[in-house]
GROMACS .gro file of C-alpha atoms in nm:
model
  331
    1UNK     CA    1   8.882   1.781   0.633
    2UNK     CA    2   8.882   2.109   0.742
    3UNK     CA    3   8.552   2.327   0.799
    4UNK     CA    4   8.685   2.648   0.763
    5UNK     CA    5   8.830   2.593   0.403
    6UNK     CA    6   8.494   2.419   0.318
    7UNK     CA    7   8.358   2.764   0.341
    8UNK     CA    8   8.533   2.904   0.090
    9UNK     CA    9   8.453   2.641  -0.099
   10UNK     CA   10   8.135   2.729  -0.086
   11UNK     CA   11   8.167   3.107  -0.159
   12UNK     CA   12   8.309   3.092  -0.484
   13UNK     CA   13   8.120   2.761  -0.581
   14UNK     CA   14   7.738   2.844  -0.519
   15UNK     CA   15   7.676   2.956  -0.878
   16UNK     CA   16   7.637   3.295  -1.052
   17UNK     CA   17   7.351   3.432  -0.811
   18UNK     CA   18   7.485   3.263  -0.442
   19UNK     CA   19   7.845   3.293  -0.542
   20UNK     CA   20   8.121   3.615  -0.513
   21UNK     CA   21   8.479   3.662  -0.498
   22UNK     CA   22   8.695   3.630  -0.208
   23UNK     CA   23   8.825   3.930  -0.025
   24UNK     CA   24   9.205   4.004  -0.003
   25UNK     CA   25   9.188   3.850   0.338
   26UNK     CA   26   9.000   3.537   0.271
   27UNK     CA   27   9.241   3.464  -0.052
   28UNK     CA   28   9.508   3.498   0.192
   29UNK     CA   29   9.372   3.334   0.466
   30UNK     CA   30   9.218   3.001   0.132
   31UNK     CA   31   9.592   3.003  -0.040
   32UNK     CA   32   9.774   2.963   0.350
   33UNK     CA   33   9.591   2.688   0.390
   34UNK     CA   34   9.645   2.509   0.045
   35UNK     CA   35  10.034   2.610   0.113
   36UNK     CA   36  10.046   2.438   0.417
   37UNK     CA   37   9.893   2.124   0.346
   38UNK     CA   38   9.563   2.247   0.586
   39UNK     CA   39   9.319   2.102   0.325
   40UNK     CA   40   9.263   1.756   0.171
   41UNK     CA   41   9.292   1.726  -0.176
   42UNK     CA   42   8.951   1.630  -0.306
   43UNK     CA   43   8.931   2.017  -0.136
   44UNK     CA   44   9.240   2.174  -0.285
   45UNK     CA   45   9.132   2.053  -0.632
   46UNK     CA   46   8.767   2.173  -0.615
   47UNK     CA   47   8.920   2.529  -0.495
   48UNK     CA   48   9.162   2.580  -0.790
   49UNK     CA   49   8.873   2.432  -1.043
   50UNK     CA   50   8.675   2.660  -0.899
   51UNK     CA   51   8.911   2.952  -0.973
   52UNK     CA   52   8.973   2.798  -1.309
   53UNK     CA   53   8.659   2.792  -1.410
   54UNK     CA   54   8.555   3.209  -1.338
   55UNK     CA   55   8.946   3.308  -1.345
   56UNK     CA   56   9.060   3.513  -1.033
   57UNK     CA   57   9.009   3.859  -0.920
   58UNK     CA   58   9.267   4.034  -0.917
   59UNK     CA   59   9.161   4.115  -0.524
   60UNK     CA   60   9.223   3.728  -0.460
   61UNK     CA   61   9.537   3.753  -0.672
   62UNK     CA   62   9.670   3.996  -0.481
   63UNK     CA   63   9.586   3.781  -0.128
   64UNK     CA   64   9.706   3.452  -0.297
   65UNK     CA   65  10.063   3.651  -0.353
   66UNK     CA   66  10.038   3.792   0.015
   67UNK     CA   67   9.997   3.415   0.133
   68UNK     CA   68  10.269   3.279  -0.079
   69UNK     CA   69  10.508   3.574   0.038
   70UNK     CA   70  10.524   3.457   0.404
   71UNK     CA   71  10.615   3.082   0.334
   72UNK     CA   72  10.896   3.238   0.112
   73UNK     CA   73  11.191   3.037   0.262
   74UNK     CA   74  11.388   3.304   0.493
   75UNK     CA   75  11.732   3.257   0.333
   76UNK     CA   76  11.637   3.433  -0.002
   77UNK     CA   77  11.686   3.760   0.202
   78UNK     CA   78  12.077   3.656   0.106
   79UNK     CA   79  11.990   3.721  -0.273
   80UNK     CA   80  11.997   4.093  -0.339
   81UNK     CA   81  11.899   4.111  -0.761
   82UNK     CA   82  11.842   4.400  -0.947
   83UNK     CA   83  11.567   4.254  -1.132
   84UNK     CA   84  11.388   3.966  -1.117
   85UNK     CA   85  11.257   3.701  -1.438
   86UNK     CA   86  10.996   3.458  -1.381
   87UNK     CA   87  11.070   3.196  -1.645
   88UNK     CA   88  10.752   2.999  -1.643
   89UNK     CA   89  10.544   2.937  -1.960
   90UNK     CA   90  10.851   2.751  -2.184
   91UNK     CA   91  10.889   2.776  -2.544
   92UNK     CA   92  10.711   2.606  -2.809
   93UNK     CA   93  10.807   2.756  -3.160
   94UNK     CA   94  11.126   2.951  -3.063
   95UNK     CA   95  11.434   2.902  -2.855
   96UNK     CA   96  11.469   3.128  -2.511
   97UNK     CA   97  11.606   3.406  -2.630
   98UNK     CA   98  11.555   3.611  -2.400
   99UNK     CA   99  11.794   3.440  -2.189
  100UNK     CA  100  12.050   3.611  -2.406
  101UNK     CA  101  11.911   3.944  -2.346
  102UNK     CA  102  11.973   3.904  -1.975
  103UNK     CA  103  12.316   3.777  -2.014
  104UNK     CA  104  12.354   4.127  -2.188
  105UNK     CA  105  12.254   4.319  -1.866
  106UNK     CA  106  12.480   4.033  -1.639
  107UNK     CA  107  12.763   4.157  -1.818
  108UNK     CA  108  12.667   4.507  -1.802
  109UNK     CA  109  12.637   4.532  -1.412
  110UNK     CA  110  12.273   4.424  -1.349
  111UNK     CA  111  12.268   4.148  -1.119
  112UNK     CA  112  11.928   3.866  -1.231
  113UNK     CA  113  11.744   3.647  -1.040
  114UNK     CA  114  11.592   3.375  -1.265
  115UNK     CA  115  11.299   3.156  -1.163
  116UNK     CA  116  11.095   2.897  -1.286
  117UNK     CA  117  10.951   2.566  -1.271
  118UNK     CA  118  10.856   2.276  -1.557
  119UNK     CA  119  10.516   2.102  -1.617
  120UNK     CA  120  10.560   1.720  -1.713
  121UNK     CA  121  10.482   1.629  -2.037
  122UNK     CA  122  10.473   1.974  -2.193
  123UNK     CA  123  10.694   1.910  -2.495
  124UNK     CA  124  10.815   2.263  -2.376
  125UNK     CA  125  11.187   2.397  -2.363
  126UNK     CA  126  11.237   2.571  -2.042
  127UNK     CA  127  11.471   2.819  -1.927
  128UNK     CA  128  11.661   2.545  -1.718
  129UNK     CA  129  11.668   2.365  -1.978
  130UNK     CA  130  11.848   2.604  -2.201
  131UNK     CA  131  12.108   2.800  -1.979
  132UNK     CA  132  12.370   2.484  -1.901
  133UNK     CA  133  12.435   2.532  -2.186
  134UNK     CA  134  12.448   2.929  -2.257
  135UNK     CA  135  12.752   2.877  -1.957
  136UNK     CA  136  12.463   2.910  -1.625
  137UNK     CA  137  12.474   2.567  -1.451
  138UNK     CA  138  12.221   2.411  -1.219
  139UNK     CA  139  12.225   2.467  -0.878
  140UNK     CA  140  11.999   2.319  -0.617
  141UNK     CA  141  11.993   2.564  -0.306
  142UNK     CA  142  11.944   2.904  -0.217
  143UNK     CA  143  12.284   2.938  -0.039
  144UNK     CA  144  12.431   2.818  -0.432
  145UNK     CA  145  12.218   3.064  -0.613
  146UNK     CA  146  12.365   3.347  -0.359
  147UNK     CA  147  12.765   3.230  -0.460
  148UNK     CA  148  12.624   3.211  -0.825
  149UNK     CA  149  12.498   3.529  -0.864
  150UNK     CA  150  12.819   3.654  -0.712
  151UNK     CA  151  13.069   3.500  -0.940
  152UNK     CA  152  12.821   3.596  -1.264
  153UNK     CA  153  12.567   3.868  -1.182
  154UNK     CA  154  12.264   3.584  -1.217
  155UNK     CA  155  12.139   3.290  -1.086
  156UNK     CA  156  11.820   3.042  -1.169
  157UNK     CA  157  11.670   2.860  -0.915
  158UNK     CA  158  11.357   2.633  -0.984
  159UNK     CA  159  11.058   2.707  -0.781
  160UNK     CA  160  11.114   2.380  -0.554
  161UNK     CA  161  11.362   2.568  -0.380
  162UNK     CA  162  11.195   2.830  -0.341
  163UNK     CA  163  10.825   2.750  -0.262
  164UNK     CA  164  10.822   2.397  -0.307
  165UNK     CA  165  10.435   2.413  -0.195
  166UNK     CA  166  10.390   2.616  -0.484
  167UNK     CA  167  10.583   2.409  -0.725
  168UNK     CA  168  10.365   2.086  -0.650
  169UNK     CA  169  10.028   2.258  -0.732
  170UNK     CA  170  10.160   2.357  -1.060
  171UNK     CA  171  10.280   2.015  -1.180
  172UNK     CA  172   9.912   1.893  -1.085
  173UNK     CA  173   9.811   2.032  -1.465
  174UNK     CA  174   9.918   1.646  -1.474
  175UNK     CA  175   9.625   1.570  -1.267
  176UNK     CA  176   9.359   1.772  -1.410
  177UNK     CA  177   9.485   1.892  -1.734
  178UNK     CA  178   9.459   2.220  -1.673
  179UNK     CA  179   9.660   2.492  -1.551
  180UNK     CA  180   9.592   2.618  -1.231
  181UNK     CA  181   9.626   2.996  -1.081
  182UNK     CA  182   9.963   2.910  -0.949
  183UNK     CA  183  10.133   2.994  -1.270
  184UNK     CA  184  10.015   3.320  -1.267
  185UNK     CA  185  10.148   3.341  -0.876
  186UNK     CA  186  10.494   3.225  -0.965
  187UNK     CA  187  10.555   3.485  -1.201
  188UNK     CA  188  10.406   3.733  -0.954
  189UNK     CA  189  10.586   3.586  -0.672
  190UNK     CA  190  10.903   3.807  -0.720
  191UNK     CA  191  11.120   3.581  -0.453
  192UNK     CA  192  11.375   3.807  -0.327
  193UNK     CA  193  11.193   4.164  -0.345
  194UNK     CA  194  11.399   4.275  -0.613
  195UNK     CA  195  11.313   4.653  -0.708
  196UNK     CA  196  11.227   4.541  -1.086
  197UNK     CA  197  11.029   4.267  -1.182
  198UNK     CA  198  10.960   4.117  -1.535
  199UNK     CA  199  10.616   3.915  -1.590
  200UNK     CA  200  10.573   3.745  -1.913
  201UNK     CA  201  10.195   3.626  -2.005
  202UNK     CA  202  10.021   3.457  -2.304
  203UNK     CA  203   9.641   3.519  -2.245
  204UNK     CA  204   9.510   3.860  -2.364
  205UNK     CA  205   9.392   4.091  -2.098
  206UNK     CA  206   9.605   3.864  -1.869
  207UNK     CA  207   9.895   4.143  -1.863
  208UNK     CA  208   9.599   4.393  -1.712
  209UNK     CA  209   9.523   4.176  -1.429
  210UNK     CA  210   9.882   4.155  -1.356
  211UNK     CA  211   9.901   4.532  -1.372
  212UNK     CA  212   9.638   4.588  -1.107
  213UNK     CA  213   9.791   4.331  -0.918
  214UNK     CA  214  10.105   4.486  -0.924
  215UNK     CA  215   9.987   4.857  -0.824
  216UNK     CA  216   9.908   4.703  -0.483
  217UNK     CA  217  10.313   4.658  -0.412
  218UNK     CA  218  10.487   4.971  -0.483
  219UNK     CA  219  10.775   4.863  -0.287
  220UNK     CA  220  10.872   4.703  -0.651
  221UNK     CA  221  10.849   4.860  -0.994
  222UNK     CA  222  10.730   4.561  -1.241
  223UNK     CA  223  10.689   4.508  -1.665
  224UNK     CA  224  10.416   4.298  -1.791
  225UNK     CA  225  10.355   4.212  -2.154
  226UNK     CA  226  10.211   3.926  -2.388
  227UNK     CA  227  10.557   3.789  -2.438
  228UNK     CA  228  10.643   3.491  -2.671
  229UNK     CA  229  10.458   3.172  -2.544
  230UNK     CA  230  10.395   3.346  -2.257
  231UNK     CA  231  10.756   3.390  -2.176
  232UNK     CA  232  10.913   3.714  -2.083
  233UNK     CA  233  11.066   3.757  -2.439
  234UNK     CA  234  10.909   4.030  -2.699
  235UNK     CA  235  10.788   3.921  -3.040
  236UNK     CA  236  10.885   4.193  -3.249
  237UNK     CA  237  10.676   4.010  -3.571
  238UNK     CA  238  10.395   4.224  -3.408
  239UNK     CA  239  10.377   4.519  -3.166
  240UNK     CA  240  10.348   4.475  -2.806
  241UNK     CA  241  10.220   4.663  -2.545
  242UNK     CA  242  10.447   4.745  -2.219
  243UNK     CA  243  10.263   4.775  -1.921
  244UNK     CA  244  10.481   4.959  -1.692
  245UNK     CA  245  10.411   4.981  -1.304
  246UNK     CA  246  10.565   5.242  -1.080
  247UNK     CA  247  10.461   5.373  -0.749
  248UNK     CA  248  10.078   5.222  -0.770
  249UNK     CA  249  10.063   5.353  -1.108
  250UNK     CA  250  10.032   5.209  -1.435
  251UNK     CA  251  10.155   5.352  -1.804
  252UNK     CA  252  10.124   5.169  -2.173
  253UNK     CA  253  10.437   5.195  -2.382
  254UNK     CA  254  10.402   5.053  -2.752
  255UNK     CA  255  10.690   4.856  -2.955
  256UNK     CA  256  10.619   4.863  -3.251
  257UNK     CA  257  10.716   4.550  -3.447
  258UNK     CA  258  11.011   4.538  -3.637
  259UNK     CA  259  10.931   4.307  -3.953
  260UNK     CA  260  10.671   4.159  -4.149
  261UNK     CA  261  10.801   3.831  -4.168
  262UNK     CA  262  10.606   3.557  -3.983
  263UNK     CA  263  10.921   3.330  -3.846
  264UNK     CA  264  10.856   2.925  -3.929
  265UNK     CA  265  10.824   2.733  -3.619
  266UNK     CA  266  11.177   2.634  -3.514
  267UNK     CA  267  11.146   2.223  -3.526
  268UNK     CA  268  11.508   2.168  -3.399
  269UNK     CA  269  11.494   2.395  -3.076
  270UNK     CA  270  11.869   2.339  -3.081
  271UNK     CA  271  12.043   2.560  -2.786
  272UNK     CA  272  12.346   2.572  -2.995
  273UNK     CA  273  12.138   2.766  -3.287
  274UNK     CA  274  12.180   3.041  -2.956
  275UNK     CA  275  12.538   3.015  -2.957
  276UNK     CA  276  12.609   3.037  -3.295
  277UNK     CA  277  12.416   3.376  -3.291
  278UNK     CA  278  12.581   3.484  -2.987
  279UNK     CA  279  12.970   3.431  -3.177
  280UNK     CA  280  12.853   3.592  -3.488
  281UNK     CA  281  12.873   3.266  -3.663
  282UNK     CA  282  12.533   3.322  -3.826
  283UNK     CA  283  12.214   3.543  -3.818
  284UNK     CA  284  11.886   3.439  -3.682
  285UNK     CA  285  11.553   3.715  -3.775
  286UNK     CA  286  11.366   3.632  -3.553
  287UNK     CA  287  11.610   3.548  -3.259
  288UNK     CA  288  11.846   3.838  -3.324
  289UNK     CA  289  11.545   4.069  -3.296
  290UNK     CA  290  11.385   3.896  -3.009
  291UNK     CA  291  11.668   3.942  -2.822
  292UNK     CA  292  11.717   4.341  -2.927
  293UNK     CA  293  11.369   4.394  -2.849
  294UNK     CA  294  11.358   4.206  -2.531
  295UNK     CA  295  11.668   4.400  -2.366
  296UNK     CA  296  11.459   4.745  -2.484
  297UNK     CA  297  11.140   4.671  -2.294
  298UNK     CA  298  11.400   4.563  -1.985
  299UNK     CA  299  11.587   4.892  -1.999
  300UNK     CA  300  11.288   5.082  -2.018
  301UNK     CA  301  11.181   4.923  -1.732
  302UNK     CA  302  11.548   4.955  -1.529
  303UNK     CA  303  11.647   5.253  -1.651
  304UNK     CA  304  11.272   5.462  -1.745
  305UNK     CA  305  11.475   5.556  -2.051
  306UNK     CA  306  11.196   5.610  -2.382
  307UNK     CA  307  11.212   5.368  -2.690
  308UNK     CA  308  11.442   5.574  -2.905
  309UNK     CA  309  11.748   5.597  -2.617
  310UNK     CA  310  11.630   5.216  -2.490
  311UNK     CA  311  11.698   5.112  -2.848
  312UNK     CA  312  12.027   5.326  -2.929
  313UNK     CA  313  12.136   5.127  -2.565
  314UNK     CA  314  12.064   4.783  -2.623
  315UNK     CA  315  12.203   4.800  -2.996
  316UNK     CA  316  12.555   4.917  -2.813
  317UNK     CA  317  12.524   4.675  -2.583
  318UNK     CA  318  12.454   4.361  -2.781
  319UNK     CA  319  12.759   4.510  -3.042
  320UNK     CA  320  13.019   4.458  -2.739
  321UNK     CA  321  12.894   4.133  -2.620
  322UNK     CA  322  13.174   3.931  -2.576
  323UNK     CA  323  13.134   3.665  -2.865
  324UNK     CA  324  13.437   3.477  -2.793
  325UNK     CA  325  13.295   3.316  -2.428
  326UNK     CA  326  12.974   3.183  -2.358
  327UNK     CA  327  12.659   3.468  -2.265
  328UNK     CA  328  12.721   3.380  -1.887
  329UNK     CA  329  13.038   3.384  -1.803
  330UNK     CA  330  13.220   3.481  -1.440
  331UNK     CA  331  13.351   3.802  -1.342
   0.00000   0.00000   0.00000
């Protein structure tokens, strides 16, 4: 058992009058220990109740993120993305389509990194679930996500490769049956330092934590919104609010929605549904302007262009796609 973590235990856990946040340093100094298997786990499971329970500062956010940083494995410095997708939350009612909406920008000279991980028993449809077969395979090492995102301009790599440390607190929502604050961190984590980052959320007033979270690394410009499930994929049955972050500062673009129609829960989840839509074989509402919407809020993000030139863009885009080969395809 270790004393030291014991005492920040005892900070956040002494109730509403003896209790406080931790500092940027202590966060960083709590999570480095929790990372490297420093603690026991009757101790790392009161710590992320504890968290849980109040939700996190963005201050201990911000140290958890400076913690998980430095036990990044060394080789992702091989993977040079233009942007980065954290693919975390997985779908419930609707396919990923999003996914299609970065196969767009693949094809159009953006290079992806795609990461995520999967929580047992969910009933969920994750991303790497989905992209086999949209034409990305599986691959199970850094040095294979580095030839894959050469040969097609992305790459997903679950989070076990990445921060395997990580990836085993957030499968312990088995355990306690309740997500934990390392969901937020993986979609915060931004692996390889890409200079755009896309963060999907589900809570409200999650996206503004992320944003002052964000404002504390300017080396990266990042896009947070209350995307679909929580996934990074815009809901255009209702408008949604981009949080853009540049240079330590924050601005609020608005898309406004595009239909009326409340979409039916999809009961089939059927990746093929995706195809079809891709050929041109048949139309989808709300997956057709998912995936329209979606590659707007990314270009605005990539590109800074407003919602009138972002839209004009991704229409032209999506009109060229090439529907005779599957959304990610080499070279």
């Amino acid at each position: 058992m270790s004393q030291q973590f014991s005492n920040y235990i005892k900070i956040i856990g002494k109730g509403q009058k003896g209790g406080r946040s931790l500092t940027r340093q202590e966060a960083y100094e709590s999570m480095k220990m929790v990372l490297s298997n420093q603690v026991t786990g009757d101790q790392r499971g009161a710590f992320l109740m504890l968290l849980r329970t109040r939700e996190e500062t963005p201050e201990e956010v911000i140290g958890f993120i400076d913690a998980c940083r430095e036990l990044l494995e060394p080789e992702l410095a091989n993977l040079t993305p233009t942007l980065d997708v954290g693919c975390y939350a997985g779908k419930r009612r609707q396919l990923p389509w999003y996914l299609l909406s970065c196969a767009i920008l693949a094809k159009n000279d953006y290079t992806i990194m795609l990461h995520g991980a999967h929580e047992p028993g969910s009933g969920r449809l994750y991303a790497s679930k989905a992209l086999p077969a949209l034409g990305l395979v599986e691959v199970n090492s850094i040095a294979d996500a580095s030839r894959q995102m050469g040969e097609f301009g992305v790459t997903y790599l679950d989070l076990s490769h990445l921060l395997p440390a990580l990836n085993t607190i957030i499968k312990l929502r088995e355990v306690f049956g309740l997500r934990s604050c390392a969901n937020t961190l993986a979609r915060l984590l931004n692996p390889t330092s890409a200079p755009y980052c896309v963060q999907g959320v589900y809570h409200m007033h999650l996206d503004h934590k992320h944003c002052r979270v964000n404002e504390s690394f300017p080396a990266f410009e990042a896009l947070c919104f209350r995307g679909d499930g929580g996934d990074p994929e815009v809901n255009s049955e209702r408008k949604t609010e981009l949080y853009i972050t540049r240079n330590g500062s924050t601005e609020e673009i608005i898309l406004p929605e595009l239909t009326e129609k409340m979409a039916l829960k999809d009961t089939q989840m059927n990746v093929n549904d995706m195809l079809a839509v891709w050929r041109g074989e048949t139309s989808h509402l709300y997956g057709e302007q998912a995936i329209h919407a979606t590659l707007v809020s990314y270009l605005i993000l990539l590109e800074g262009y407003d919602v009138e030139k972002a839209n004009a863009l991704a229409a032209q885009m999506w009109a060229k796609r090439d529907k005779a080969n599957l959304p990610f395809t080499q070279y």
